Coordinates of N, CA, C and O and ligand atoms in Angstrom, one line a residue:
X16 N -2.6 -1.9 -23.3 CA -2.8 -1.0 -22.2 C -2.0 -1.5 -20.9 O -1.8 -2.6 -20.7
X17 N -1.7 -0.5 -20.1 CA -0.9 -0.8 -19.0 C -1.8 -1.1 -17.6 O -2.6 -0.5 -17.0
X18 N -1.3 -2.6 -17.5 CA -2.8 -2.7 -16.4 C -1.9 -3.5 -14.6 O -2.2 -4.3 -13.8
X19 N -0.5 -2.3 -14.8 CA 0.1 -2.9 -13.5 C 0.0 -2.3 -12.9 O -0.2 -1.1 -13.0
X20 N 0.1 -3.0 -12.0 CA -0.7 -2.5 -9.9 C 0.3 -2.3 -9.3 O 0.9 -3.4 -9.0
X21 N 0.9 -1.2 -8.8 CA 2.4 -1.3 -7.4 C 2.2 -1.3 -6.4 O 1.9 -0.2 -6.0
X22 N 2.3 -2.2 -5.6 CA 2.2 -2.7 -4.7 C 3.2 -2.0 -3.7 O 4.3 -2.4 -4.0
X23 N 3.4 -1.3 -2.8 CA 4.4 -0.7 -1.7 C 4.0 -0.4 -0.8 O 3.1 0.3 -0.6
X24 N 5.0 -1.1 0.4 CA 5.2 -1.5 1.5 C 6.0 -0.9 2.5 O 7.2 -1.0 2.2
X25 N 5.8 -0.4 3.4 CA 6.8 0.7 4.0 C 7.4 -0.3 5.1 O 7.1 -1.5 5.1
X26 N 8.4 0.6 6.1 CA 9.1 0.3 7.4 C 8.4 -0.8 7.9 O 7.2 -0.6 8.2
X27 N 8.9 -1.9 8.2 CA 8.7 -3.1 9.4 C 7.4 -4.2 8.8 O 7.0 -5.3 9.2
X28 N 7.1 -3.6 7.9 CA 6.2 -4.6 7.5 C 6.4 -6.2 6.9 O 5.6 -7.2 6.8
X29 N 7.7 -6.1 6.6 CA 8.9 -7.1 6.5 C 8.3 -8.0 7.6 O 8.2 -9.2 7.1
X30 N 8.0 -8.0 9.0 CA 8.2 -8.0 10.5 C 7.0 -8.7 10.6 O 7.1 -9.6 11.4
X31 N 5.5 -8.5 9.7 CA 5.0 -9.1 9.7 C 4.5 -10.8 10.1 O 5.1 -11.7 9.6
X32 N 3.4 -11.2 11.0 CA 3.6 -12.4 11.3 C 4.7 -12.9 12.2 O 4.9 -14.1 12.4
X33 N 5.5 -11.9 12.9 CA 6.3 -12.8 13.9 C 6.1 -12.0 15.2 O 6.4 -12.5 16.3
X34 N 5.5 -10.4 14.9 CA 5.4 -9.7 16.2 C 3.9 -9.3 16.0 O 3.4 -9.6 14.9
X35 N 3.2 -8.7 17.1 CA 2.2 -8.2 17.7 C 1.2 -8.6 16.7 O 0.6 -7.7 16.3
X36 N 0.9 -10.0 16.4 CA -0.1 -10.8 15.8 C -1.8 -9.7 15.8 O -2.5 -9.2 14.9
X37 N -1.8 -9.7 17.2 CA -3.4 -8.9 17.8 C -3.7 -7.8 16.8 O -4.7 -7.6 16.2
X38 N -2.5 -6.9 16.7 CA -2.6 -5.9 16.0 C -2.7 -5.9 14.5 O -3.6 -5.3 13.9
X39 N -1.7 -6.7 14.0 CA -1.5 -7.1 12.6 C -1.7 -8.0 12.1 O -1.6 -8.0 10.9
X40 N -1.9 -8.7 12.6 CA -2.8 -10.3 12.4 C -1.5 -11.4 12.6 O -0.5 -11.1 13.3
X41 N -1.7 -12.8 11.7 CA -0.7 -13.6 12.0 C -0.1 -13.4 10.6 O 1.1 -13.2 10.6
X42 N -0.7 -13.3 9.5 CA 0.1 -13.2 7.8 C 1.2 -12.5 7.9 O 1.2 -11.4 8.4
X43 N 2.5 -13.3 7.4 CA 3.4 -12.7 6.8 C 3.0 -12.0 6.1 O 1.8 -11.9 5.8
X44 N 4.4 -11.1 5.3 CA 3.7 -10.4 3.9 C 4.0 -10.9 2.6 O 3.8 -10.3 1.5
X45 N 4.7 -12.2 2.7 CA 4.9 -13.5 1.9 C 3.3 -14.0 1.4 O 2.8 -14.5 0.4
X46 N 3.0 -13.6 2.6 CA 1.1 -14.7 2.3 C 0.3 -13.9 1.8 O -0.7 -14.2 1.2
X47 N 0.8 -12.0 2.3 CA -0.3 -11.2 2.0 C 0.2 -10.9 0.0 O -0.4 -10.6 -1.0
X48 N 1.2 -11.3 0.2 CA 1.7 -11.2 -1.8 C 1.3 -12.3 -2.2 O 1.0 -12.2 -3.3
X49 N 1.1 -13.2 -1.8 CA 0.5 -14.8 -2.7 C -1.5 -14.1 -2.8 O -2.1 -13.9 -3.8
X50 N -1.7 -13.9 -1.9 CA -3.0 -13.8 -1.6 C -3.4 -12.3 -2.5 O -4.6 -12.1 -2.8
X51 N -2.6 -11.5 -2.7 CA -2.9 -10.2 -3.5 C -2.7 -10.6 -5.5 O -3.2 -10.3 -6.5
X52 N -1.5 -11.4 -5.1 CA -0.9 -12.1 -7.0 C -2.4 -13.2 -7.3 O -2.9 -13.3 -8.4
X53 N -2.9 -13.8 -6.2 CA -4.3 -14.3 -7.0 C -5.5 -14.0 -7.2 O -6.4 -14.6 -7.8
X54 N -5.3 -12.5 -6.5 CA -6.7 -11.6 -6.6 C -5.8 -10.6 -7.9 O -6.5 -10.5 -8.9
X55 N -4.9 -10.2 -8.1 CA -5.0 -9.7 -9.3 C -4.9 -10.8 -10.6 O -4.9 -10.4 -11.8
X56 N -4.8 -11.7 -10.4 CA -4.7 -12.7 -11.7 C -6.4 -12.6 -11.7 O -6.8 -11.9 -12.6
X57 N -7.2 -13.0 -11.1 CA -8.6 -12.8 -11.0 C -9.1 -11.9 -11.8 O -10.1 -12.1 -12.5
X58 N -8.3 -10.6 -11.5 CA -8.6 -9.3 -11.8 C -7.9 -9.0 -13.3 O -8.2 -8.0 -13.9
X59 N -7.1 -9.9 -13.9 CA -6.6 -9.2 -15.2 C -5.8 -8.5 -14.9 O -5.3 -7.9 -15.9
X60 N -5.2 -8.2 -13.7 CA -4.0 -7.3 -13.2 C -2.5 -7.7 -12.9 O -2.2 -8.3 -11.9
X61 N -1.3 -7.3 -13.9 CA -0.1 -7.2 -13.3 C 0.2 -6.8 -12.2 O -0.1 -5.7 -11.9
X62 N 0.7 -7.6 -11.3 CA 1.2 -7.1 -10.1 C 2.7 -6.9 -9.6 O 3.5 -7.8 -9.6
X63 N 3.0 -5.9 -9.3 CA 4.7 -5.5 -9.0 C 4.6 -5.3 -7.3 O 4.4 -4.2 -6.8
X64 N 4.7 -6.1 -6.8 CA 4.9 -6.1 -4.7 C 6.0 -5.9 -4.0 O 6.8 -6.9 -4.0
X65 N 6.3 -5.0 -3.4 CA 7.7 -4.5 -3.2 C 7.4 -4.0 -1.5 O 6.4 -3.7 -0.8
X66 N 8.5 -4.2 -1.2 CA 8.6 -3.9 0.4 C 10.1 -2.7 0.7 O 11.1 -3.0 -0.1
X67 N 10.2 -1.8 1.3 CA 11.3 -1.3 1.6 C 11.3 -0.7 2.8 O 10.3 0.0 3.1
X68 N 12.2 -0.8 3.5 CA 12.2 0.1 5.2 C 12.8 1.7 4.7 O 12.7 2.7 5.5
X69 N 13.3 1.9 3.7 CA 14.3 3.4 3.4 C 12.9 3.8 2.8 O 12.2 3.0 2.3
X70 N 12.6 5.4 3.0 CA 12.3 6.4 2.4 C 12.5 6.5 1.1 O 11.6 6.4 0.3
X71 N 14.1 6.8 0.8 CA 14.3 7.3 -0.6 C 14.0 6.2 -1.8 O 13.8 6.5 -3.0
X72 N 14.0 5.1 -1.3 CA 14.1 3.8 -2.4 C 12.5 4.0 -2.4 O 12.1 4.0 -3.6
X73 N 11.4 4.2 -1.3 CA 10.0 3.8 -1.6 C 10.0 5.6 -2.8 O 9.3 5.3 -3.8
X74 N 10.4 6.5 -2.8 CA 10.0 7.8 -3.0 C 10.9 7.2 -4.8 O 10.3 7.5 -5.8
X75 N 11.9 6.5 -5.0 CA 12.4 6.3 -6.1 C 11.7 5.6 -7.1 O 11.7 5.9 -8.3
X76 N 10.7 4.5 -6.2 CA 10.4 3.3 -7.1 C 8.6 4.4 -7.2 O 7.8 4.0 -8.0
X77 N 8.3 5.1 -6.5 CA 7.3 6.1 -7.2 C 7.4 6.9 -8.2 O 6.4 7.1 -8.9
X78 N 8.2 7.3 -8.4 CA 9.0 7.7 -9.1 C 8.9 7.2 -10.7 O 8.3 7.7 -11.6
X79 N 9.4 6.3 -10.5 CA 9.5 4.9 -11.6 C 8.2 5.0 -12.1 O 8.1 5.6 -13.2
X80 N 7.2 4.5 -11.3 CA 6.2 4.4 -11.3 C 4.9 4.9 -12.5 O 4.0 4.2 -12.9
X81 N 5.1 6.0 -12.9 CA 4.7 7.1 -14.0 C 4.7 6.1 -14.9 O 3.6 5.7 -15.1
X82 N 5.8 5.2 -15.9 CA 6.3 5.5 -16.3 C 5.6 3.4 -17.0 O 5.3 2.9 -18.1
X83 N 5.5 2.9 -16.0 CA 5.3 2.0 -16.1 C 3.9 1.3 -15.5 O 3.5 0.2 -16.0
X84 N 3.5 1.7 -14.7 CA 2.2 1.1 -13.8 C 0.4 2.3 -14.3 O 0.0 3.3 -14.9
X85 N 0.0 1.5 -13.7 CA -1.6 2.4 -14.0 C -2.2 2.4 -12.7 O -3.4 2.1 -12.6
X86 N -1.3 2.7 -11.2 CA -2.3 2.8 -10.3 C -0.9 2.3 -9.1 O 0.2 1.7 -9.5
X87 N -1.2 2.6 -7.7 CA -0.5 1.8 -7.1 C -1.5 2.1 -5.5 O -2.2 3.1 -5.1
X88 N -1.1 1.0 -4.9 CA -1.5 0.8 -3.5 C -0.4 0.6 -2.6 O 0.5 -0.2 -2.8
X89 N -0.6 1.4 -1.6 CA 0.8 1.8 -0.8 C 0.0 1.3 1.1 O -1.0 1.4 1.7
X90 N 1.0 0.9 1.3 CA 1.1 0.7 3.2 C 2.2 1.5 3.5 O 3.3 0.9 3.8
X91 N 2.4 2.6 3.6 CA 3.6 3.7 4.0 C 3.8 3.3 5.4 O 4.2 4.2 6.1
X92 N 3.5 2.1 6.1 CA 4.1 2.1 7.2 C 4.1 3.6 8.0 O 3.6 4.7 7.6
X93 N 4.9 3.2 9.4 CA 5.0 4.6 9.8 C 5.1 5.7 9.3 O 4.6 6.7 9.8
X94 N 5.9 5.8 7.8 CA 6.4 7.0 7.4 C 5.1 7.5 6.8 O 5.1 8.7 6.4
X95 N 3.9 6.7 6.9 CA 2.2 7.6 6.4 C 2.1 8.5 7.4 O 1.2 9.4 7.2
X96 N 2.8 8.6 8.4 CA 2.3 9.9 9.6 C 3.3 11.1 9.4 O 3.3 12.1 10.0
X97 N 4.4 10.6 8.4 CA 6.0 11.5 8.7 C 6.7 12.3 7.3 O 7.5 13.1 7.2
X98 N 5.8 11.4 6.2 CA 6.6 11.8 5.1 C 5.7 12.6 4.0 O 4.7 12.3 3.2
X99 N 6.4 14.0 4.2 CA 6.3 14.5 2.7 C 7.1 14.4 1.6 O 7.0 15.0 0.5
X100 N 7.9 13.6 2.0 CA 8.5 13.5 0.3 C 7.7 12.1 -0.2 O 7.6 12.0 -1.5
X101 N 7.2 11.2 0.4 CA 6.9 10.3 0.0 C 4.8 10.6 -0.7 O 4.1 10.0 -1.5
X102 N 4.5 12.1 0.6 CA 3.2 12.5 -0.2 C 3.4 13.2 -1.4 O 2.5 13.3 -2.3
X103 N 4.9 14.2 -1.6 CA 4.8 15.1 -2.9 C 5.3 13.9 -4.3 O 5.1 14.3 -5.5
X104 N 5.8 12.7 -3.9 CA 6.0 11.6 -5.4 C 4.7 11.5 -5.4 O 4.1 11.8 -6.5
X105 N 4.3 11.2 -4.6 CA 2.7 10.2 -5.3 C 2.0 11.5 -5.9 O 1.5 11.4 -7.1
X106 N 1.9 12.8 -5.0 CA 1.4 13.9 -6.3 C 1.8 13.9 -7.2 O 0.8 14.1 -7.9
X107 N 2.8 13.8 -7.8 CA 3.8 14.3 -8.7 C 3.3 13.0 -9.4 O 2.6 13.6 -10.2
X108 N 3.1 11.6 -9.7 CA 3.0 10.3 -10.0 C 1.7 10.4 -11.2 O 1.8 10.0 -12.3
X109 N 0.9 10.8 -10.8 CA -0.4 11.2 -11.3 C -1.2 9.9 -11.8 O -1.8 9.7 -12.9
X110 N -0.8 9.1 -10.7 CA -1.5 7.8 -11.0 C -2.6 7.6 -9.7 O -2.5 8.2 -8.6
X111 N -3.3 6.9 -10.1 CA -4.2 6.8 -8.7 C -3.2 5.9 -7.6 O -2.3 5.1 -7.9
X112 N -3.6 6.3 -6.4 CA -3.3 5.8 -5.0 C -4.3 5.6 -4.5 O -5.2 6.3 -4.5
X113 N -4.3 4.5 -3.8 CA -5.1 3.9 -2.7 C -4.4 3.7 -1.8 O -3.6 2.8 -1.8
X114 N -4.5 4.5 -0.6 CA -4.0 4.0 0.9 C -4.5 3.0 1.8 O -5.7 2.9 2.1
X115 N -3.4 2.2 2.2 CA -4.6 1.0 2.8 C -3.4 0.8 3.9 O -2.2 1.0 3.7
X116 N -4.2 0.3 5.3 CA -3.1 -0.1 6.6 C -4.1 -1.2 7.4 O -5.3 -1.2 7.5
X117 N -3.0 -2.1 7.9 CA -3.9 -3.4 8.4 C -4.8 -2.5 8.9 O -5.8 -2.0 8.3
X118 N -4.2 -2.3 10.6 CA -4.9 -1.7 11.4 C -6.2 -0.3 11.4 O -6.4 0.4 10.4
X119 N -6.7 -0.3 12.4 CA -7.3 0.8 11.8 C -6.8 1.6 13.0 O -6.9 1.5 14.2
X120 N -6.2 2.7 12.1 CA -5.5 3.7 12.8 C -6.3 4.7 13.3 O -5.5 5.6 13.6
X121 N -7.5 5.0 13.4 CA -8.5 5.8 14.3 C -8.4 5.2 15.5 O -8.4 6.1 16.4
X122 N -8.2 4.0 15.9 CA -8.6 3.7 17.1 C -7.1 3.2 17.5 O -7.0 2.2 18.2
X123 N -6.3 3.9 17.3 CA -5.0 3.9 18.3 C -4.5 5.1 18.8 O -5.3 5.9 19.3
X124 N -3.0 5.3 18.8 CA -2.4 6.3 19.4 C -3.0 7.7 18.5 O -3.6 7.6 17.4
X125 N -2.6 8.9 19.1 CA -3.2 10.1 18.4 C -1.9 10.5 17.0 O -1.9 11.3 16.0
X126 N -1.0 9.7 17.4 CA 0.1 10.2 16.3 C 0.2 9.1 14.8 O 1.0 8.9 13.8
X127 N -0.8 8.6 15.2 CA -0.9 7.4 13.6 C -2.2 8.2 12.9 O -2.5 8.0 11.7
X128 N -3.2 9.1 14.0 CA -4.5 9.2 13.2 C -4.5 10.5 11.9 O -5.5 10.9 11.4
X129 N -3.5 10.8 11.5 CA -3.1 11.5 10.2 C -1.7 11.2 9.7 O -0.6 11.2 10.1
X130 N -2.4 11.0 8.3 CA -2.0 10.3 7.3 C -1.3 11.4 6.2 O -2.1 12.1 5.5
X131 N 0.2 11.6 5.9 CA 0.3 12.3 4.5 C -0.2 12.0 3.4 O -0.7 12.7 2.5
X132 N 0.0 10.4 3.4 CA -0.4 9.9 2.0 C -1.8 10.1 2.1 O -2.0 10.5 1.0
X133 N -3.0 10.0 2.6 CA -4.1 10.6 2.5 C -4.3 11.5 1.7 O -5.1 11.1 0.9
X134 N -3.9 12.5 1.6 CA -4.0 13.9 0.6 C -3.5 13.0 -0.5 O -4.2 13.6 -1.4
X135 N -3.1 12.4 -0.9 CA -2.6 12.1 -2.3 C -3.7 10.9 -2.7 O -3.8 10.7 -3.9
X136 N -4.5 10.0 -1.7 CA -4.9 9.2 -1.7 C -6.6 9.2 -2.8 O -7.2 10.3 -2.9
X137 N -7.0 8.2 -3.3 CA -8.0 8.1 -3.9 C -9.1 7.7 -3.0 O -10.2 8.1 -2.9
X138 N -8.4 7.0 -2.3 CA -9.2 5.9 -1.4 C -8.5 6.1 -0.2 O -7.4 6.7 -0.2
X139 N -9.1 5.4 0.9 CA -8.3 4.5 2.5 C -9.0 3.4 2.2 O -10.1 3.5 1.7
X140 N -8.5 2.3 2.5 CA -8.9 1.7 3.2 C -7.8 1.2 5.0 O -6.6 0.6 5.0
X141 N -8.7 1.7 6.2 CA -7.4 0.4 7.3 C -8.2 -0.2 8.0 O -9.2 0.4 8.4
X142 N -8.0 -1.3 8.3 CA -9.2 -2.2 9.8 C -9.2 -3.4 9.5 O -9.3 -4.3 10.4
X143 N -9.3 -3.5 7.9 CA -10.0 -4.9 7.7 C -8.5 -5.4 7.3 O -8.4 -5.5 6.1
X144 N -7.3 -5.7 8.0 CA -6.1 -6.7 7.8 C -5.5 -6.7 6.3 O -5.2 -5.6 5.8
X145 N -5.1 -7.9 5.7 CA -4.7 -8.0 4.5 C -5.3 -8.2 3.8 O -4.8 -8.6 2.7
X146 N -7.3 -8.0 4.0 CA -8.4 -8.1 3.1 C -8.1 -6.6 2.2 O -8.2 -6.3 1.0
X147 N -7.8 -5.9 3.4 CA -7.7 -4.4 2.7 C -6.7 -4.1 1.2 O -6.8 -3.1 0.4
X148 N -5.8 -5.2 1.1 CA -5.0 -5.3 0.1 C -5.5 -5.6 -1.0 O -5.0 -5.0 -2.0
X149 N -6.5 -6.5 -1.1 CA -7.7 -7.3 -1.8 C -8.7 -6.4 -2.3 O -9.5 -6.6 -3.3
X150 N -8.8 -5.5 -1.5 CA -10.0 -4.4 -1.7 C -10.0 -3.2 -2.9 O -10.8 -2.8 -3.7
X151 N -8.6 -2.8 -2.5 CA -7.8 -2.2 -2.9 C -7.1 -2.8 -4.5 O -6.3 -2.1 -5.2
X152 N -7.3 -3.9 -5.0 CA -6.8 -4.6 -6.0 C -8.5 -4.3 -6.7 O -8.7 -3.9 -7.9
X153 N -9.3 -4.6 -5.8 CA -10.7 -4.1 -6.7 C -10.9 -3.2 -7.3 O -11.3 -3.1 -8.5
X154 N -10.5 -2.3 -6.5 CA -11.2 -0.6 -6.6 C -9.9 -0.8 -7.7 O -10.2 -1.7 -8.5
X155 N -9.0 -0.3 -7.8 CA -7.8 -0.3 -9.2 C -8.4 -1.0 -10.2 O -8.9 -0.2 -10.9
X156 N -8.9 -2.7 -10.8 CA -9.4 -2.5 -11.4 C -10.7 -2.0 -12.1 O -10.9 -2.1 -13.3
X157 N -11.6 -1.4 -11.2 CA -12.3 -0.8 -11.6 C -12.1 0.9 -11.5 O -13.2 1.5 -11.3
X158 N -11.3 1.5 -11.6 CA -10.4 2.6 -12.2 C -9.9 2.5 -13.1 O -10.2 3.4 -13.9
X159 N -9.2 1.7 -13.6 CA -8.5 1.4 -14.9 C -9.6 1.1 -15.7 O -9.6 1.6 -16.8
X160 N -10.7 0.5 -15.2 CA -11.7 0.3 -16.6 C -12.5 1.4 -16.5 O -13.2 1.4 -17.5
X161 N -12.8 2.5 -15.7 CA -12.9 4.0 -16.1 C -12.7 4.6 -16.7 O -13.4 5.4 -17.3
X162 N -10.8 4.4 -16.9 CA -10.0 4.9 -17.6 C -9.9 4.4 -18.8 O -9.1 5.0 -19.5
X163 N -10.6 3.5 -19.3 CA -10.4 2.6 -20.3 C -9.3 2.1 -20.7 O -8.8 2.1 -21.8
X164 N -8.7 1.5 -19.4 CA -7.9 0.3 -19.6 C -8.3 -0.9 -19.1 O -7.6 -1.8 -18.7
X165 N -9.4 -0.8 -19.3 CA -9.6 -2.3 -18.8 C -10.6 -3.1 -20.1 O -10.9 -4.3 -20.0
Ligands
LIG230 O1 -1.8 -0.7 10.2 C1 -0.9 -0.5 9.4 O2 -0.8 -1.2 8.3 C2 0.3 0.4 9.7 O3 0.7 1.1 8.4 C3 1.5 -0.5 10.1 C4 2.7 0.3 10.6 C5 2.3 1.4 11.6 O4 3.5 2.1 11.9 C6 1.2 2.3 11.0 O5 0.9 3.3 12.0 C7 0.0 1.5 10.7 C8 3.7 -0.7 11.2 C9 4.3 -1.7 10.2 C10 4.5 -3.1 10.8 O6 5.2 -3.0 12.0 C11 5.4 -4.2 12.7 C12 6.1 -4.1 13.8 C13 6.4 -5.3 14.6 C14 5.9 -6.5 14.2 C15 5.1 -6.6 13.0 C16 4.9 -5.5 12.3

């Protein structure tokens, strides 16, 4: 049974750990992928962790996605407020999605508080940092063993 997790990472998240700490904490996303690769080994879960600032490459590797994974968890970065091609893949994907963002975007500007990927989403989780990543590794395996792949 296919029990991989995709991990995807939108615009600037790369950026992690060197700017606006307060907001996003101090973790790189070097530490937030060590710290997700030992919650899915915990979990019995392959993990595939990918970062991209382009659009078309995040909307490709969804794409992919079908084909090889059982679930993915996305940080669409900014483009969660901007992109519908990136919400009509994950429709199209028909794999579960979990949306997760450090911050919690209720309580900022009015143009982060709607989410595309939401509609496509199983879940949110945003607020609780790079725990949210961890959370999100939970809930997947316990969807997969729904699905009876686990
Ligand atoms: O809270 C989140 O996880 C966000 O998805 C992060 C995005 C932001 O555009 C979303 O509204 C909420 C930003 C990605 C990281 O941007 C950085 C910019 C400078 C320094 C560090 C990170």
């Amino acid at each position: 049974m296919n029990r991989t997790v995709l991990i995807l990472n939108g615009p600037n998240l790369n950026l992690l750990g060197r700017r606006e700490p307060e907001i996003y904490g101090r973790e790189s996303l070097a530490d937030i992928e060590s710290a997700a690769r030992a919650r899915a080994r915990a979990l019995s879960l392959e993990l595939d962790f990918r970062q991209s600032n382009s659009e078309g490459e995040l909307v490709t590797w969804i794409q992919q996605a079908h084909e090889r994974c059982s679930g993915i968890v996305i940080n669409a970065g900014a483009l969660s407020h901007t992109s519908i091609a990136i919400l009509d893949a994950l429709l199209a994907c028909g794999l579960p999605v979990i949306e997760v963002h450090l911050s919690n975007i209720y309580r900022r500007e009015g143009f982060r508080q709607h989410s595309y990927v939401s509609q496509a989403a199983r879940g949110v989780i945003c607020g609780l940092g790079s725990e949210g990543y961890l959370l999100a590794l939970e809930a997947m395996a316990k969807l997969a063993k729904a699905a009876g792949k686990g």
